[in-house]
Tab-separated table of C-alpha atoms and ligand atoms in Angstrom:
chain	number	residue	atom	x	y	z
A	1	MET	CA	67.453	-60.009	-15.246
A	2	LYS	CA	67.828	-57.929	-12.078
A	3	ARG	CA	64.826	-58.249	-9.753
A	4	ALA	CA	62.536	-55.217	-9.630
A	5	HIS	CA	62.358	-53.253	-6.391
A	6	TRP	CA	59.953	-50.891	-4.703
A	7	GLY	CA	60.796	-47.263	-5.349
A	8	SER	CA	60.503	-46.101	-1.757
A	9	ARG	CA	59.718	-47.255	1.727
A	10	ILE	CA	56.395	-45.472	1.834
A	11	GLY	CA	55.562	-46.883	-1.595
A	12	PHE	CA	56.084	-50.398	-0.294
A	13	ILE	CA	53.950	-49.728	2.807
A	14	LEU	CA	51.130	-48.249	0.722
A	15	ALA	CA	51.184	-51.131	-1.769
A	16	THR	CA	51.172	-53.699	1.013
A	17	ALA	CA	48.479	-51.900	2.979
A	18	GLY	CA	46.597	-51.594	-0.308
A	19	SER	CA	46.653	-55.365	-0.613
A	20	ALA	CA	45.405	-55.808	2.936
A	21	VAL	CA	42.717	-53.136	2.837
A	22	GLY	CA	39.984	-54.368	0.549
A	23	LEU	CA	36.482	-55.740	0.275
A	24	GLY	CA	37.360	-57.808	3.331
A	25	ASN	CA	37.456	-54.674	5.465
A	26	VAL	CA	34.530	-52.726	4.093
A	27	TRP	CA	32.165	-55.382	2.784
A	28	LYS	CA	32.822	-58.354	5.066
A	29	PHE	CA	34.064	-57.033	8.393
A	30	PRO	CA	31.011	-54.991	9.486
A	31	TYR	CA	28.545	-57.837	8.944
A	32	MET	CA	30.905	-60.400	10.483
A	33	ALA	CA	31.119	-58.165	13.565
A	34	ALA	CA	27.352	-57.653	13.589
A	35	GLN	CA	26.635	-61.388	13.329
A	36	ASN	CA	29.152	-62.440	15.965
A	37	GLY	CA	28.333	-60.259	18.918
A	38	GLY	CA	29.578	-56.840	17.798
A	39	ALA	CA	32.196	-55.646	20.246
A	40	ALA	CA	32.970	-59.182	21.510
A	41	PHE	CA	33.973	-60.229	17.984
A	42	LEU	CA	36.024	-57.074	17.804
A	43	LEU	CA	38.051	-58.038	20.878
A	44	VAL	CA	38.745	-61.579	19.638
A	45	TYR	CA	39.614	-60.212	16.212
A	46	VAL	CA	42.043	-57.597	17.544
A	47	ALA	CA	43.718	-60.208	19.745
A	48	ILE	CA	44.215	-62.571	16.790
A	49	VAL	CA	45.439	-59.792	14.498
A	50	PHE	CA	48.114	-58.594	16.913
A	51	THR	CA	49.421	-62.040	17.841
A	52	ILE	CA	49.019	-64.501	14.975
A	53	GLY	CA	48.300	-62.059	12.146
A	54	ILE	CA	51.230	-59.727	12.540
A	55	SER	CA	53.600	-62.668	13.204
A	56	VAL	CA	52.577	-64.479	10.024
A	57	MET	CA	53.035	-61.244	8.091
A	58	LEU	CA	56.562	-60.776	9.432
A	59	ALA	CA	57.328	-64.444	8.703
A	60	GLU	CA	56.189	-63.967	5.098
A	61	PHE	CA	58.246	-60.780	4.677
A	62	ALA	CA	61.320	-62.602	6.004
A	63	ILE	CA	60.811	-65.585	3.671
A	64	GLY	CA	60.223	-63.321	0.682
A	65	ARG	CA	63.200	-61.081	1.213
A	66	ALA	CA	65.543	-63.951	2.042
A	67	GLY	CA	64.328	-66.050	-0.886
A	68	GLU	CA	63.945	-63.167	-3.375
A	69	ARG	CA	61.375	-65.128	-5.357
A	70	ASN	CA	57.670	-65.918	-5.666
A	71	PRO	CA	56.300	-68.213	-2.905
A	72	VAL	CA	57.192	-71.483	-4.672
A	73	GLY	CA	60.655	-70.303	-5.704
A	74	ALA	CA	61.431	-68.727	-2.334
A	75	LEU	CA	60.591	-71.861	-0.351
A	76	ARG	CA	62.502	-74.042	-2.797
A	77	ARG	CA	65.531	-71.794	-2.584
A	78	LEU	CA	65.497	-71.564	1.213
A	79	LYS	CA	64.910	-75.241	1.935
A	80	GLY	CA	63.322	-77.323	-0.785
A	81	GLY	CA	61.969	-80.748	0.179
A	82	PRO	CA	58.180	-80.687	0.583
A	83	TRP	CA	58.061	-76.957	1.448
A	84	PRO	CA	57.397	-75.589	-2.062
A	85	VAL	CA	54.027	-77.374	-1.798
A	86	VAL	CA	53.008	-74.532	0.541
A	87	GLY	CA	53.800	-72.178	-2.324
A	88	TYR	CA	51.688	-74.203	-4.764
A	89	MET	CA	48.817	-74.052	-2.274
A	90	GLY	CA	49.240	-70.286	-2.319
A	91	ILE	CA	49.092	-70.238	-6.131
A	92	ALA	CA	45.866	-72.242	-6.014
A	93	ALA	CA	44.406	-69.925	-3.369
A	94	ALA	CA	45.364	-66.885	-5.464
A	95	PHE	CA	43.481	-68.248	-8.495
A	96	ILE	CA	40.424	-69.090	-6.406
A	97	ILE	CA	40.247	-65.841	-4.425
A	98	LEU	CA	40.964	-63.655	-7.452
A	99	SER	CA	38.204	-65.396	-9.399
A	100	PHE	CA	35.349	-64.648	-6.992
A	101	TYR	CA	36.856	-61.435	-5.600
A	102	SER	CA	36.703	-59.904	-9.052
A	103	VAL	CA	33.026	-60.859	-9.330
A	104	VAL	CA	32.152	-58.890	-6.174
A	105	ALA	CA	34.448	-56.075	-7.289
A	106	GLY	CA	32.518	-55.998	-10.566
A	107	TRP	CA	29.294	-55.445	-8.593
A	108	THR	CA	30.897	-52.474	-6.863
A	109	ILE	CA	31.685	-50.877	-10.247
A	110	ALA	CA	28.095	-51.459	-11.380
A	111	TYR	CA	26.792	-49.987	-8.132
A	112	ALA	CA	29.001	-46.920	-8.449
A	113	PHE	CA	27.325	-46.290	-11.842
A	114	LYS	CA	23.875	-47.066	-10.471
A	115	ALA	CA	24.450	-44.671	-7.584
A	116	ALA	CA	25.564	-41.902	-9.927
A	117	ALA	CA	22.534	-42.465	-12.167
A	118	GLY	CA	20.279	-42.094	-9.132
A	119	VAL	CA	18.779	-45.583	-9.587
A	120	LEU	CA	19.524	-46.479	-5.987
A	121	ALA	CA	17.761	-43.465	-4.513
A	122	THR	CA	14.975	-45.350	-2.770
A	123	SER	CA	14.702	-46.138	0.904
A	124	ASP	CA	12.621	-49.274	0.402
A	125	PRO	CA	14.857	-52.242	1.339
A	126	GLU	CA	12.513	-54.612	-0.537
A	127	VAL	CA	13.019	-52.768	-3.796
A	128	LEU	CA	16.759	-52.618	-3.214
A	129	GLY	CA	16.875	-56.294	-2.298
A	130	ALA	CA	15.036	-57.250	-5.479
A	131	MET	CA	17.321	-54.975	-7.476
A	132	PHE	CA	20.423	-56.620	-6.016
A	133	ASN	CA	19.102	-60.145	-6.612
A	134	ASP	CA	18.083	-59.318	-10.162
A	135	PHE	CA	21.438	-57.787	-10.892
A	136	SER	CA	23.720	-60.373	-9.244
A	137	GLY	CA	21.632	-63.230	-10.634
A	138	ASN	CA	21.629	-61.903	-14.199
A	139	PRO	CA	23.692	-64.208	-16.443
A	140	ALA	CA	25.387	-61.481	-18.492
A	141	GLN	CA	25.721	-58.101	-16.790
A	142	PRO	CA	27.767	-59.027	-13.704
A	143	ILE	CA	30.103	-61.057	-15.901
A	144	LEU	CA	30.792	-58.029	-18.069
A	145	TYR	CA	31.606	-55.950	-14.975
A	146	HIS	CA	33.774	-58.813	-13.710
A	147	LEU	CA	35.641	-58.675	-17.031
A	148	LEU	CA	36.002	-54.907	-16.785
A	149	PHE	CA	37.407	-55.145	-13.274
A	150	MET	CA	39.819	-57.918	-14.287
A	151	ALA	CA	41.021	-55.775	-17.190
A	152	LEU	CA	41.796	-52.936	-14.764
A	153	THR	CA	43.714	-55.360	-12.548
A	154	VAL	CA	45.688	-56.696	-15.505
A	155	GLY	CA	46.478	-53.150	-16.631
A	156	VAL	CA	48.008	-52.251	-13.258
A	157	VAL	CA	49.995	-55.469	-12.871
A	158	ALA	CA	51.325	-55.283	-16.442
A	159	GLY	CA	52.776	-51.874	-15.505
A	160	GLY	CA	55.187	-53.601	-13.131
A	161	ILE	CA	56.019	-53.382	-9.438
A	162	HIS	CA	57.169	-49.790	-9.367
A	163	GLY	CA	55.370	-48.248	-12.332
A	164	GLY	CA	52.105	-50.169	-11.919
A	165	ILE	CA	51.345	-51.439	-8.434
A	166	GLU	CA	53.316	-48.966	-6.338
A	167	ARG	CA	52.286	-45.956	-8.373
A	168	SER	CA	48.578	-46.726	-8.359
A	169	CYS	CA	48.513	-47.594	-4.645
A	170	THR	CA	50.355	-44.406	-3.743
A	171	ILE	CA	47.492	-42.429	-5.253
A	172	LEU	CA	44.561	-44.703	-4.429
A	173	LEU	CA	45.160	-45.641	-0.793
A	174	PRO	CA	45.339	-42.060	0.569
A	175	LEU	CA	42.236	-41.269	-1.490
A	176	LEU	CA	40.448	-44.215	0.082
A	177	LEU	CA	41.379	-43.066	3.591
A	178	LEU	CA	40.067	-39.587	2.822
A	179	ILE	CA	36.718	-40.870	1.548
A	180	LEU	CA	36.422	-43.102	4.583
A	181	VAL	CA	36.950	-40.209	7.001
A	182	VAL	CA	34.307	-38.107	5.213
A	183	LEU	CA	31.839	-40.985	5.391
A	184	ALA	CA	32.579	-41.746	9.065
A	185	VAL	CA	31.959	-38.131	10.051
A	186	ARG	CA	28.703	-38.147	8.096
A	187	SER	CA	27.569	-41.403	9.658
A	188	LEU	CA	28.469	-40.529	13.239
A	189	THR	CA	26.662	-37.203	13.116
A	190	LEU	CA	23.358	-38.782	12.078
A	191	PRO	CA	20.651	-38.606	14.754
A	192	GLY	CA	20.364	-42.037	16.412
A	193	ALA	CA	23.928	-43.056	15.524
A	194	MET	CA	24.809	-43.582	19.182
A	195	GLU	CA	22.772	-46.770	19.427
A	196	GLY	CA	24.838	-48.303	16.640
A	197	LEU	CA	27.993	-47.162	18.336
A	198	ARG	CA	26.941	-48.796	21.581
A	199	PHE	CA	26.169	-52.072	19.794
A	200	TYR	CA	29.582	-51.911	18.135
A	201	LEU	CA	31.639	-51.004	21.194
A	202	GLN	CA	29.866	-52.691	24.130
A	203	PRO	CA	30.787	-56.376	24.171
A	204	ASP	CA	28.138	-59.057	24.569
A	205	PHE	CA	30.193	-62.061	25.706
A	206	SER	CA	27.258	-64.432	25.626
A	207	LYS	CA	27.627	-64.397	21.838
A	208	VAL	CA	31.237	-65.681	21.881
A	209	SER	CA	31.523	-69.294	20.674
A	210	ALA	CA	33.889	-71.554	18.727
A	211	GLU	CA	32.419	-69.973	15.634
A	212	THR	CA	33.481	-66.524	16.791
A	213	PHE	CA	37.098	-67.694	16.913
A	214	ASN	CA	36.777	-69.470	13.608
A	215	GLY	CA	35.242	-66.442	11.948
A	216	ALA	CA	37.765	-64.060	13.461
A	217	LEU	CA	40.709	-66.209	12.361
A	218	ALA	CA	39.421	-66.585	8.800
A	219	GLN	CA	38.645	-62.878	8.678
A	220	ALA	CA	42.121	-61.968	9.974
A	221	PHE	CA	43.894	-64.070	7.318
A	222	PHE	CA	41.686	-62.817	4.521
A	223	SER	CA	41.813	-59.196	5.584
A	224	LEU	CA	45.590	-59.103	6.093
A	225	SER	CA	46.206	-61.032	2.814
A	226	LEU	CA	48.061	-63.770	4.685
A	227	GLY	CA	48.714	-67.455	4.177
A	228	MET	CA	48.991	-67.556	0.379
A	229	GLY	CA	52.155	-65.691	-0.451
A	230	VAL	CA	51.185	-62.077	-1.162
A	231	MET	CA	53.517	-60.917	1.601
A	232	ILE	CA	56.258	-63.315	0.443
A	233	THR	CA	55.978	-61.907	-3.073
A	234	TYR	CA	55.830	-58.252	-1.981
A	235	GLY	CA	58.707	-58.900	0.451
A	236	SER	CA	60.805	-60.306	-2.375
A	237	TYR	CA	60.913	-56.851	-3.993
A	238	LEU	CA	62.227	-55.203	-0.785
A	239	SER	CA	65.663	-53.759	-0.213
A	240	HIS	CA	67.817	-55.415	2.427
A	241	ARG	CA	67.865	-52.238	4.478
A	242	GLU	CA	64.126	-52.183	5.175
A	243	ASN	CA	62.932	-52.636	8.765
A	244	LEU	CA	60.599	-55.629	8.481
A	245	PRO	CA	58.927	-55.661	11.924
A	246	ARG	CA	58.159	-51.969	11.669
A	247	SER	CA	56.651	-52.432	8.198
A	248	ALA	CA	54.497	-55.307	9.444
A	249	MET	CA	53.327	-53.109	12.310
A	250	TRP	CA	52.296	-50.284	9.979
A	251	VAL	CA	50.447	-52.485	7.545
A	252	THR	CA	48.608	-54.382	10.284
A	253	ALA	CA	47.619	-51.185	12.077
A	254	CYS	CA	46.402	-49.606	8.856
A	255	ASP	CA	44.296	-52.628	7.937
A	256	LEU	CA	42.738	-52.798	11.394
A	257	LEU	CA	42.051	-49.077	11.427
A	258	VAL	CA	40.210	-49.249	8.107
A	259	ALA	CA	38.118	-52.207	9.269
A	260	LEU	CA	37.190	-50.400	12.481
A	261	MET	CA	36.320	-47.278	10.542
A	262	ALA	CA	34.224	-49.198	8.048
A	263	GLY	CA	32.284	-50.491	11.051
A	264	LEU	CA	31.911	-46.910	12.242
A	265	VAL	CA	30.561	-45.844	8.851
A	266	ILE	CA	28.150	-48.687	8.379
A	267	LEU	CA	26.746	-49.715	11.755
A	268	PRO	CA	25.674	-46.310	13.172
A	269	ALA	CA	24.025	-45.413	9.856
A	270	VAL	CA	22.173	-48.722	9.758
A	271	PHE	CA	20.939	-48.210	13.329
A	272	ALA	CA	20.038	-44.578	12.774
A	273	PHE	CA	17.582	-45.735	10.095
A	274	SER	CA	16.547	-48.913	11.984
A	275	PHE	CA	17.729	-51.561	9.523
A	276	ASP	CA	18.905	-55.005	10.530
A	277	PRO	CA	22.715	-54.932	10.886
A	278	GLN	CA	22.898	-58.731	10.559
A	279	ALA	CA	21.752	-58.634	6.942
A	280	GLY	CA	24.941	-60.437	5.841
A	281	PRO	CA	26.739	-60.031	2.511
A	282	GLY	CA	23.876	-57.968	1.115
A	283	LEU	CA	24.341	-55.323	3.837
A	284	VAL	CA	26.493	-53.097	1.700
A	285	PHE	CA	24.483	-53.468	-1.508
A	286	ILE	CA	20.963	-53.518	-0.081
A	287	THR	CA	20.853	-51.691	3.218
A	288	LEU	CA	23.362	-48.952	2.624
A	289	PRO	CA	21.752	-47.476	-0.497
A	290	ALA	CA	18.561	-47.155	1.546
A	291	VAL	CA	20.499	-45.381	4.248
A	292	PHE	CA	22.055	-43.032	1.700
A	293	ALA	CA	18.675	-42.359	0.116
A	294	GLN	CA	17.406	-40.951	3.399
A	295	MET	CA	20.341	-38.674	3.934
A	296	PRO	CA	20.730	-35.148	2.659
A	297	ALA	CA	23.002	-35.219	-0.426
A	298	GLY	CA	22.708	-39.001	-0.296
A	299	VAL	CA	23.583	-39.492	-3.962
A	300	VAL	CA	26.971	-37.906	-3.398
A	301	PHE	CA	27.696	-40.118	-0.409
A	302	ALA	CA	26.474	-43.217	-2.217
A	303	VAL	CA	28.774	-42.576	-5.180
A	304	LEU	CA	31.676	-41.852	-2.828
A	305	PHE	CA	31.031	-45.086	-0.985
A	306	PHE	CA	30.966	-47.342	-4.032
A	307	VAL	CA	34.004	-45.620	-5.531
A	308	LEU	CA	35.717	-46.361	-2.240
A	309	LEU	CA	34.835	-50.024	-2.624
A	310	VAL	CA	36.167	-50.167	-6.183
A	311	ILE	CA	39.474	-48.616	-5.093
A	312	ALA	CA	39.789	-50.913	-2.099
A	313	ALA	CA	39.124	-53.936	-4.301
A	314	LEU	CA	41.574	-52.925	-7.021
A	315	THR	CA	44.586	-52.410	-4.738
A	316	SER	CA	43.892	-55.914	-3.351
A	317	SER	CA	43.210	-57.759	-6.586
A	318	VAL	CA	46.488	-56.551	-8.077
A	319	SER	CA	48.315	-58.306	-5.241
A	320	LEU	CA	46.487	-61.561	-5.974
A	321	LEU	CA	47.381	-61.379	-9.651
A	322	GLU	CA	50.948	-60.384	-8.796
A	323	VAL	CA	51.475	-63.641	-6.879
A	324	LEU	CA	50.532	-65.571	-10.024
A	325	VAL	CA	52.535	-63.353	-12.348
A	326	ALA	CA	55.635	-63.520	-10.133
A	327	TYR	CA	55.475	-67.314	-10.157
A	328	PHE	CA	55.223	-67.618	-13.941
A	329	VAL	CA	57.832	-64.920	-14.536
A	330	ASP	CA	60.376	-66.333	-12.039
A	331	GLN	CA	59.879	-70.055	-12.571
A	332	TRP	CA	58.778	-70.295	-16.190
A	333	GLY	CA	60.446	-67.261	-17.701
A	334	TRP	CA	57.226	-65.696	-19.003
A	335	ARG	CA	57.195	-62.013	-19.878
A	336	ARG	CA	55.365	-59.899	-17.282
A	337	LYS	CA	52.840	-58.397	-19.704
A	338	SER	CA	51.870	-61.672	-21.344
A	339	ALA	CA	51.709	-63.365	-17.932
A	340	ALA	CA	49.383	-60.662	-16.581
A	341	VAL	CA	47.032	-60.938	-19.553
A	342	ALA	CA	46.988	-64.744	-19.706
A	343	LEU	CA	46.605	-65.330	-15.946
A	344	GLY	CA	44.056	-62.544	-15.594
A	345	PHE	CA	42.039	-64.178	-18.336
A	346	ILE	CA	42.175	-67.592	-16.662
A	347	ALA	CA	41.058	-66.094	-13.344
A	348	PHE	CA	38.253	-64.308	-15.194
A	349	ALA	CA	37.077	-67.584	-16.732
A	350	LEU	CA	37.264	-69.312	-13.335
A	351	GLY	CA	35.077	-66.566	-11.878
A	352	ILE	CA	32.209	-67.131	-14.311
A	353	PRO	CA	30.756	-70.162	-12.462
A	354	SER	CA	30.839	-68.169	-9.198
A	355	SER	CA	28.865	-65.393	-10.805
A	356	LEU	CA	26.364	-67.793	-12.393
A	357	SER	CA	25.963	-69.649	-9.103
A	358	LEU	CA	24.068	-66.630	-7.774
A	359	GLY	CA	21.530	-66.865	-10.578
A	360	ILE	CA	20.817	-69.543	-13.138
A	361	TRP	CA	23.170	-72.068	-11.490
A	362	SER	CA	21.894	-71.550	-7.966
A	363	ASN	CA	20.564	-75.098	-7.757
A	364	PHE	CA	24.002	-76.561	-8.182
A	365	GLN	CA	25.502	-76.939	-4.722
A	366	ILE	CA	28.759	-78.236	-3.282
A	367	ALA	CA	28.593	-79.364	0.357
A	368	GLY	CA	25.391	-77.391	0.805
A	369	ARG	CA	26.801	-74.143	-0.537
A	370	SER	CA	26.638	-72.306	-3.832
A	371	ILE	CA	29.856	-72.379	-5.878
A	372	PHE	CA	30.508	-68.790	-4.830
A	373	ASP	CA	30.098	-69.478	-1.092
A	374	PHE	CA	32.015	-72.714	-1.336
A	375	LEU	CA	35.064	-71.080	-2.915
A	376	ASP	CA	34.943	-68.210	-0.425
A	377	TYR	CA	34.669	-70.686	2.437
A	378	ILE	CA	37.433	-73.133	1.492
A	379	SER	CA	39.878	-70.348	0.711
A	380	SER	CA	39.378	-68.169	3.816
A	381	ASN	CA	38.500	-70.861	6.330
A	382	LEU	CA	40.858	-73.572	5.136
A	383	LEU	CA	43.576	-72.720	2.608
A	384	LEU	CA	44.741	-69.450	4.172
A	385	PRO	CA	44.909	-70.643	7.808
A	386	LEU	CA	46.644	-73.859	6.666
A	387	GLY	CA	49.129	-71.802	4.674
A	388	GLY	CA	49.723	-69.611	7.732
A	389	LEU	CA	50.240	-72.684	9.881
A	390	ALA	CA	52.876	-74.041	7.491
A	391	ILE	CA	54.590	-70.667	7.179
A	392	THR	CA	54.967	-70.211	10.934
A	393	LEU	CA	56.271	-73.781	11.284
A	394	PHE	CA	58.761	-73.154	8.478
A	395	VAL	CA	60.073	-69.975	10.086
A	396	GLY	CA	59.894	-71.262	13.659
A	397	TRP	CA	61.513	-74.660	13.133
A	398	VAL	CA	63.259	-74.831	9.742
A	399	ILE	CA	64.990	-71.515	9.054
A	400	LEU	CA	64.821	-69.824	12.460
A	401	PRO	CA	68.395	-68.430	12.663
A	402	GLN	CA	68.190	-67.086	9.111
A	403	ALA	CA	64.712	-65.650	9.723
A	404	MET	CA	65.970	-63.901	12.859
A	405	ARG	CA	68.831	-62.316	10.911
A	406	GLU	CA	66.351	-61.283	8.237
A	407	ALA	CA	63.961	-59.736	10.778
A	408	THR	CA	66.727	-57.510	12.154
A	409	SER	CA	68.252	-56.911	8.691
A	410	GLU	CA	71.526	-58.555	9.835
A	411	GLY	CA	71.467	-56.661	13.136
A	412	ALA	CA	70.930	-53.250	11.531
A	413	HIS	CA	67.548	-52.743	13.214
A	414	PRO	CA	66.904	-53.663	16.837
A	415	PHE	CA	63.892	-55.956	17.229
A	416	PRO	CA	63.003	-55.981	20.936
A	417	LEU	CA	60.039	-58.336	20.432
A	418	ALA	CA	62.136	-60.998	18.663
A	419	GLY	CA	61.708	-63.448	21.561
A	420	ILE	CA	57.923	-63.128	21.441
A	421	TRP	CA	57.859	-63.540	17.665
A	422	ARG	CA	59.898	-66.718	18.019
A	423	VAL	CA	57.536	-68.208	20.592
A	424	ILE	CA	54.508	-67.285	18.483
A	425	CYS	CA	55.980	-68.837	15.313
A	426	ARG	CA	57.165	-71.988	17.062
A	427	TYR	CA	54.252	-72.732	19.369
A	428	VAL	CA	51.428	-70.237	19.749
A	429	ALA	CA	50.413	-69.743	16.114
A	430	PRO	CA	50.634	-73.374	14.937
A	431	ILE	CA	48.783	-74.679	17.989
A	432	ALA	CA	46.136	-71.956	17.976
A	433	ILE	CA	45.486	-72.268	14.232
A	434	ALA	CA	45.310	-76.058	14.379
A	435	TRP	CA	42.992	-75.889	17.374
A	436	ILE	CA	40.663	-73.351	15.769
A	437	LEU	CA	40.613	-75.286	12.470
A	438	LEU	CA	39.811	-78.560	14.200
A	439	SER	CA	37.107	-77.048	16.378
A	440	GLY	CA	35.507	-75.708	13.216
A	441	LEU	CA	35.131	-79.149	11.640
B	501	LIG	N1	43.007	-58.570	1.971
B	501	LIG	C1	42.053	-58.401	0.924
B	501	LIG	C2	40.768	-57.803	1.476
B	501	LIG	O1	40.607	-57.598	2.642
B	501	LIG	C3	41.750	-59.679	0.198
B	501	LIG	C4	42.934	-60.516	-0.127
B	501	LIG	C5	43.051	-61.791	0.407
B	501	LIG	C6	43.951	-60.022	-0.936
B	501	LIG	C7	44.154	-62.566	0.161
B	501	LIG	C8	45.058	-60.807	-1.202
B	501	LIG	C9	45.164	-62.064	-0.640
B	501	LIG	O2	39.870	-57.541	0.746
C-alpha cells in the first residue's frame, strides 16, 4: 500500500506543533520555571531548546523521511544492526507516556466540566486542594475520564494521517493559540501582575544548579516530543520537497512561544492574588481556579482555560498513539483502525495503576516515588534523553552524508547552518546529554 502523506505543508507544521504543544507547556513548564529560579531556568531552557532540541528534531525528521517508516522500521532500513533497539525504546516510551498522559488529560476534561458547572468558583485554596485530592484519588471517576480521553485519541488516530490527525490539528491548534492570547491579556492586565512578570523575567542565578540543567533538558525533550520517534514517524509522512530545517525551526519556535505564554498567563495571575507559584503539579488544578474565582467573569475564563488544556493534550496524545499504530501497521501489517483501538486500549489499561497510585495505591512506591511519578520520571529524565543521545549519534556518525542530503532535500533547499548542525549531532549533543544525565545520577 502507498504510504499516506500530509495534505499540505501548513498541515504538517500544525500537526507537528500540535504534538509538541501540550500539557508539558501549560501544566508543567510554569511550575518548573517557578521552582528552578524563574528567569534563570528560562535562559537555560531556551539555550537547550535552540541547540540540542532543534538539532534532535531535525535529525528525527531526516531519519523519518529517509527511512519512510515507523522508528523501528526506519532505523532497520537505514542501517540495521543494533540501531532498531532505539526504535523499540521509543515504542516503550510511547506506551508509558501515553498511559499517564491520558490520566492527566482526563483530569482536564473533568475540570472543564467542573468549571462550567461553577463548582470551582471558590477562592479558598484549601477547599480547592481538598477537591483536587478527592477527585484525583478517587478510584473510579478519574479512570472514566481517562477512558473518555483515550477514546477521543483513538477516534482521531483511526481517522488517519490526513483525515484524522492533520484535520483535527488544523482546527484545534489555532483555536488554542487564540484562547491563550485572550488569557494572557486578561492575566497581564490584572492589578499586581507586574510582580509576577518581574519574577518570571529577572534571572536569579543563585538558583542555577545541576538540577536546573537536568530539569531543563528533561523538559525540553518532553515538551518538543523528542527522543522517542514522534518526529521520525511524522517525518515519514512528508514529501521529499519539504524544507526540513525550516519546519524544525517553526515547530520549535511555536512550542517555545506557547510555553512562554503559558508562563505569562499563570505566573502574573498567581502573584496578583498572592498564591505560591512553587505549588508544583497542583498549580494548575488548585491555584488557578482560585485565581479565576476572584476575577470578573472568572467562570468564563476558567472554562476557556481547561478547554485549552484538553485541546493541547489531545493534539499531543494522538502523536503518541500514532507512533504505536505506525509500528504495528508497518511491521506487523495490522489495519490502522484495529491497531488504534487495540493499542489505545492497552495504553488505557497501563494508565490505571498510575491513576490509582494517587489514591488507594499511594502506599505502593517504586524508588521512593508513586507509580505515576516514577513513570513520568523515567520517561522524561531517562528514556527520552537517552533516545535523543542515540539519535544524534546515529545521524552524526552513522548516516551523516545521507542525513545531510536529506536536510537539504538533495540540494533543493540551502541550509546555511549545516556545519553547526553537524557539530551538534556529532559532539555537542551527545556529550552534553551524557554529562547532564550522569550529573543527575
Ligand atoms: N510534547 C507533549 C507535551 O508537551 C508531550 C509529548 C511527549 C508528546 C513525547 C509526544 C511525545 O505535552
